PDB file of C-alpha atoms in Angstrom:
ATOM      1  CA  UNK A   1       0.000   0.000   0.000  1.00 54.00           C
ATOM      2  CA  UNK A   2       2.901   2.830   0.768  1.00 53.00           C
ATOM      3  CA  UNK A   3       4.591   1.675  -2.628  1.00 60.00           C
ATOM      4  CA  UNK A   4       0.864   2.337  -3.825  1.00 64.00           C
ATOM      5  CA  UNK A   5       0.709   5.744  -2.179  1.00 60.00           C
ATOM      6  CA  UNK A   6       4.107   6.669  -3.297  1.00 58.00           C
ATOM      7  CA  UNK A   7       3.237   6.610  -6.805  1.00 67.00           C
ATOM      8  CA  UNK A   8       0.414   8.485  -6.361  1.00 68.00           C
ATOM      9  CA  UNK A   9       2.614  10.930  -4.749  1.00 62.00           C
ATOM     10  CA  UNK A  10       4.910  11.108  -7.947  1.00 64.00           C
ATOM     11  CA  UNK A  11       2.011  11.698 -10.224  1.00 72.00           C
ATOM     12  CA  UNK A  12      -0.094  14.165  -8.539  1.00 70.00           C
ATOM     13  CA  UNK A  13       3.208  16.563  -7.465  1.00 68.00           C
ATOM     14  CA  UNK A  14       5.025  15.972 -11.356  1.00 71.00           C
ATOM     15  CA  UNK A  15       6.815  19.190 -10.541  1.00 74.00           C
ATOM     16  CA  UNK A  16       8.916  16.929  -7.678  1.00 73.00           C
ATOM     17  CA  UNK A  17      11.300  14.481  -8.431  1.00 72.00           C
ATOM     18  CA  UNK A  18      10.209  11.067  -8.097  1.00 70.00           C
ATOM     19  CA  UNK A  19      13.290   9.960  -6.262  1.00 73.00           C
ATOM     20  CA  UNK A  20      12.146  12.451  -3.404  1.00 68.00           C
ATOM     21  CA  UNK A  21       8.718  10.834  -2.833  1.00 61.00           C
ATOM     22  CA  UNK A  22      10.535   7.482  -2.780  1.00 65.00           C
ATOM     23  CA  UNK A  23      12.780   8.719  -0.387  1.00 68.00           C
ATOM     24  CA  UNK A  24      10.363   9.364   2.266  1.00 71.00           C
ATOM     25  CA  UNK A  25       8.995   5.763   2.649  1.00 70.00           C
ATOM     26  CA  UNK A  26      10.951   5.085   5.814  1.00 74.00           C
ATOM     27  CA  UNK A  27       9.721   8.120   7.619  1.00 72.00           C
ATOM     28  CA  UNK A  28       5.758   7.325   6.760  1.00 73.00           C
ATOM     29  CA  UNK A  29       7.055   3.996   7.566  1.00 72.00           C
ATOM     30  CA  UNK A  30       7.265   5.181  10.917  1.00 77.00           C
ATOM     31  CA  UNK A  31       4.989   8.169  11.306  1.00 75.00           C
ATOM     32  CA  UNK A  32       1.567   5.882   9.876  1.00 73.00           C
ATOM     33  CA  UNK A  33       1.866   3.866  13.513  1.00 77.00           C
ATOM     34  CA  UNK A  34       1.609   7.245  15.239  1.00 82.00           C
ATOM     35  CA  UNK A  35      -1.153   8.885  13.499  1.00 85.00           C
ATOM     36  CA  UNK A  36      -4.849   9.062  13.396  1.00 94.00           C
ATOM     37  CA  UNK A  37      -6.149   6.858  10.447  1.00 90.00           C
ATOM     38  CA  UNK A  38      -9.702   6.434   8.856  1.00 93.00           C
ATOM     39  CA  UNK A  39     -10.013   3.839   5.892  1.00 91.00           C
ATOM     40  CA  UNK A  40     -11.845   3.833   3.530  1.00 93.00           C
ATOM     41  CA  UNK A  41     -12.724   0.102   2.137  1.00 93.00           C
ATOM     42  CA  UNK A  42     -14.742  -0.192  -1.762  1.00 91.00           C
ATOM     43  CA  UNK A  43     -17.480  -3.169  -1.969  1.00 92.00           C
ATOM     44  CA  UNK A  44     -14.717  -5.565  -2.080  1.00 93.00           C
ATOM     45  CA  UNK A  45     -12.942  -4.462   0.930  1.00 92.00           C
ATOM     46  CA  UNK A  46     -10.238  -3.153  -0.382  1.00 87.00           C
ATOM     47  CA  UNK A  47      -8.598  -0.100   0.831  1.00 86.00           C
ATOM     48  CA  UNK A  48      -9.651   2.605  -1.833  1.00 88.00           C
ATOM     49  CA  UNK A  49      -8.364   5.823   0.437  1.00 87.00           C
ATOM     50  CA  UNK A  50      -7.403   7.327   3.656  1.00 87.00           C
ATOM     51  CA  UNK A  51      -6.938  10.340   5.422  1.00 91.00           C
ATOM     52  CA  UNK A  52      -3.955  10.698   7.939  1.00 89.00           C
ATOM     53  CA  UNK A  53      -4.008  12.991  11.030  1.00 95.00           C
ATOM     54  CA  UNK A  54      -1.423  14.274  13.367  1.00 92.00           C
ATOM     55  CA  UNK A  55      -3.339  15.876  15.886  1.00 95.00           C
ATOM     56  CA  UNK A  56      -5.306  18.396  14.065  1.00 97.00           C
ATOM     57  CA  UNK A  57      -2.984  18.420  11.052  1.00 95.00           C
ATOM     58  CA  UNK A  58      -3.620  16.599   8.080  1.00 95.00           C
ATOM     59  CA  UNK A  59      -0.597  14.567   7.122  1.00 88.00           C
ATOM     60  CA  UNK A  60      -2.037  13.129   3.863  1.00 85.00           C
ATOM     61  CA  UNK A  61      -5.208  12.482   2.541  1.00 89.00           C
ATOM     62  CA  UNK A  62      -5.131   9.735  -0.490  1.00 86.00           C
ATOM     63  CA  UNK A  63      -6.963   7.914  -3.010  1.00 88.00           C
ATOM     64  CA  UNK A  64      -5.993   5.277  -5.430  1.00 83.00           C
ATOM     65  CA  UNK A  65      -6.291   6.279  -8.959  1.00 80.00           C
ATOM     66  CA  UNK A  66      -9.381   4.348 -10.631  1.00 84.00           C
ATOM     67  CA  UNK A  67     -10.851   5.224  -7.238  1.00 86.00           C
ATOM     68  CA  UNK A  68     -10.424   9.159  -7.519  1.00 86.00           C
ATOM     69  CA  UNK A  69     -13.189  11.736  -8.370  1.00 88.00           C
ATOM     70  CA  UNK A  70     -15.782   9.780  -6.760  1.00 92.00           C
ATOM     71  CA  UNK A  71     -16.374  11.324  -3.963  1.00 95.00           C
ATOM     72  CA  UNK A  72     -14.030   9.439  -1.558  1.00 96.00           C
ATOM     73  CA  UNK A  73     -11.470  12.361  -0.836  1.00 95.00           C
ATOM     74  CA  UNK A  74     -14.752  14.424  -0.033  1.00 97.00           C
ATOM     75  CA  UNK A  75     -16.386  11.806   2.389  1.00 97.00           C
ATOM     76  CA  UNK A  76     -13.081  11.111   4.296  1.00 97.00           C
ATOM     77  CA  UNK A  77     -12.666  14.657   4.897  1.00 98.00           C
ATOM     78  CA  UNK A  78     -16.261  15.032   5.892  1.00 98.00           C
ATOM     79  CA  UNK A  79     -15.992  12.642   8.203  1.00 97.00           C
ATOM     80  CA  UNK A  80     -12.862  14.068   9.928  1.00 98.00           C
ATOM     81  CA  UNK A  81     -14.789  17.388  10.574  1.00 98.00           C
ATOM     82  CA  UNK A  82     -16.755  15.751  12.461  1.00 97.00           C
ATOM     83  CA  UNK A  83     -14.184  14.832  15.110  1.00 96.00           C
ATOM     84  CA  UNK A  84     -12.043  17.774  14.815  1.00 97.00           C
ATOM     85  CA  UNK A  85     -13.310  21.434  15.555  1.00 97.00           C
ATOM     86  CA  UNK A  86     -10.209  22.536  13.068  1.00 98.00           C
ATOM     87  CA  UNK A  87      -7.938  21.112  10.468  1.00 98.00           C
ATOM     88  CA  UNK A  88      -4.578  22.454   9.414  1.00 98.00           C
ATOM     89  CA  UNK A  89      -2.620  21.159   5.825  1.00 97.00           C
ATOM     90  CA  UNK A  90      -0.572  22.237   3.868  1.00 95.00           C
ATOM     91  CA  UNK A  91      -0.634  21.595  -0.250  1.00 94.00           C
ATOM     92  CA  UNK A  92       1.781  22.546  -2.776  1.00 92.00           C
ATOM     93  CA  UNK A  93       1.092  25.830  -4.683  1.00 94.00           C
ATOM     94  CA  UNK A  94       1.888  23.553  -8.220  1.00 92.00           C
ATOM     95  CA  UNK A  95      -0.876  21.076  -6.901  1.00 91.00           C
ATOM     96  CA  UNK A  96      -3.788  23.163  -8.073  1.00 92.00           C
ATOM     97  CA  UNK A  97      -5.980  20.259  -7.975  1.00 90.00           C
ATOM     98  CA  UNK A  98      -6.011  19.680  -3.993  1.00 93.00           C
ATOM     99  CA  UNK A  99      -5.997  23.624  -3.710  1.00 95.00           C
ATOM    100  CA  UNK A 100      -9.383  23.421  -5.311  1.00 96.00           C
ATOM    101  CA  UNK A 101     -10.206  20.722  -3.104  1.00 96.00           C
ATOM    102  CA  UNK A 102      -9.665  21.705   0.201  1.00 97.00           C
ATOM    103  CA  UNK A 103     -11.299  25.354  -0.597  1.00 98.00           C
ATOM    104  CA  UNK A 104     -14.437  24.169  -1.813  1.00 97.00           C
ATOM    105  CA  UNK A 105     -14.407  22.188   1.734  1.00 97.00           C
ATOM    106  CA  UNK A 106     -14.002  25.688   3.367  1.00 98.00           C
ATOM    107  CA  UNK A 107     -10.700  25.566   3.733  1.00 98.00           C
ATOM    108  CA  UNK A 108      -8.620  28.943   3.239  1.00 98.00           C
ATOM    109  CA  UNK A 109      -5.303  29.955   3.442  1.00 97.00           C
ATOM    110  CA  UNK A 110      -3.170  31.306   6.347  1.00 96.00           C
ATOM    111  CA  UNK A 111      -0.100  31.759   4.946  1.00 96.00           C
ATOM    112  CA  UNK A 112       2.555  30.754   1.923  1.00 96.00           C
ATOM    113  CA  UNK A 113       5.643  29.007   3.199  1.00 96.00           C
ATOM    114  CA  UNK A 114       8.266  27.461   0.877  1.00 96.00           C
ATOM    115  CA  UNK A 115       9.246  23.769   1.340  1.00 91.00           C
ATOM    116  CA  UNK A 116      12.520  23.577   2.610  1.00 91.00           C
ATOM    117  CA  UNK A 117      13.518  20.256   1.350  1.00 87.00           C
ATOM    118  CA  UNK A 118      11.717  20.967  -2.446  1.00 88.00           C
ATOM    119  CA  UNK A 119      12.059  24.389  -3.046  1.00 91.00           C
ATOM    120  CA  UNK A 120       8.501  24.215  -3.465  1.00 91.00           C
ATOM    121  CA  UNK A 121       5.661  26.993  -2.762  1.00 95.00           C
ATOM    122  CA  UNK A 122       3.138  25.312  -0.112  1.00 96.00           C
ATOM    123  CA  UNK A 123       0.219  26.993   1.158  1.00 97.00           C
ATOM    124  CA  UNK A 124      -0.782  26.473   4.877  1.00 98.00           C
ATOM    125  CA  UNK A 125      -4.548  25.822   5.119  1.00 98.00           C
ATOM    126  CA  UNK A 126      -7.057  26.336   7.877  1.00 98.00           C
ATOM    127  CA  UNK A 127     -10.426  25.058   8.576  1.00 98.00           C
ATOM    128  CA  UNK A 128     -12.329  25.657  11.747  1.00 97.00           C
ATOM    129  CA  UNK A 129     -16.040  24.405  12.704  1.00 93.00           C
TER     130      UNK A 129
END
């Protein structure tokens, strides 16, 4: 499943090199044990998304490919607001796609930070209740 979510990684943030998203497996490796988790399982019980919380902070939110645009994303998140009075993120400025995401869920921005270890833009999103 990380290999899984890895990929995904590479395709939705092209503008990164690949080799950095594969770099990172050993750290989710050891930060998925330590974070909040909700599953979500298609009608074969296979795991078709998650969303990944540290705290109040989303660490990831993901969806397999042939599973995306259906409304997965959108119910994870839903559910999450309703244990959490606020939600914090933060999405690449090049990753217009979860930009347009997360604000349509109500999320706006607090402030523009750049990645330190991509030299990316990355907007810092809010949500509160």
């Amino acid at each position: 499943m990380i290999r899984e979510l890895q990929e995904e990684n590479v395709k939705a943030h092209d503008f990164i090199t690949a080799s950095y998203w594969y770099s990172q497996i050993g750290m989710m490796k050891r930060a998925l044990p330590q974070s909040e988790v909700y599953v979500y399982l298609d009608s074969k019980n296979n795991i078709a998304g998650f969303i990944g919380l540290a705290g109040e902070y989303i660490a990831g939110l993901f969806v397999t490919h042939k599973k995306q645009s259906g409304g997965i994303g959108k119910q994870l998140l839903d559910y999450v607001k309703t244990q959490k009075s606020k939600l914090t993120l933060e999405a690449y400025e090049k990753n217009q796609r979860a930009i347009d995401f997360y604000q349509r869920e109500g999320f706006v921005t607090k402030e523009v930070n750049v990645d330190e270890e991509t030299g990316e833009k990355e907007f810092v999103m809010f949500w509160k209740k």
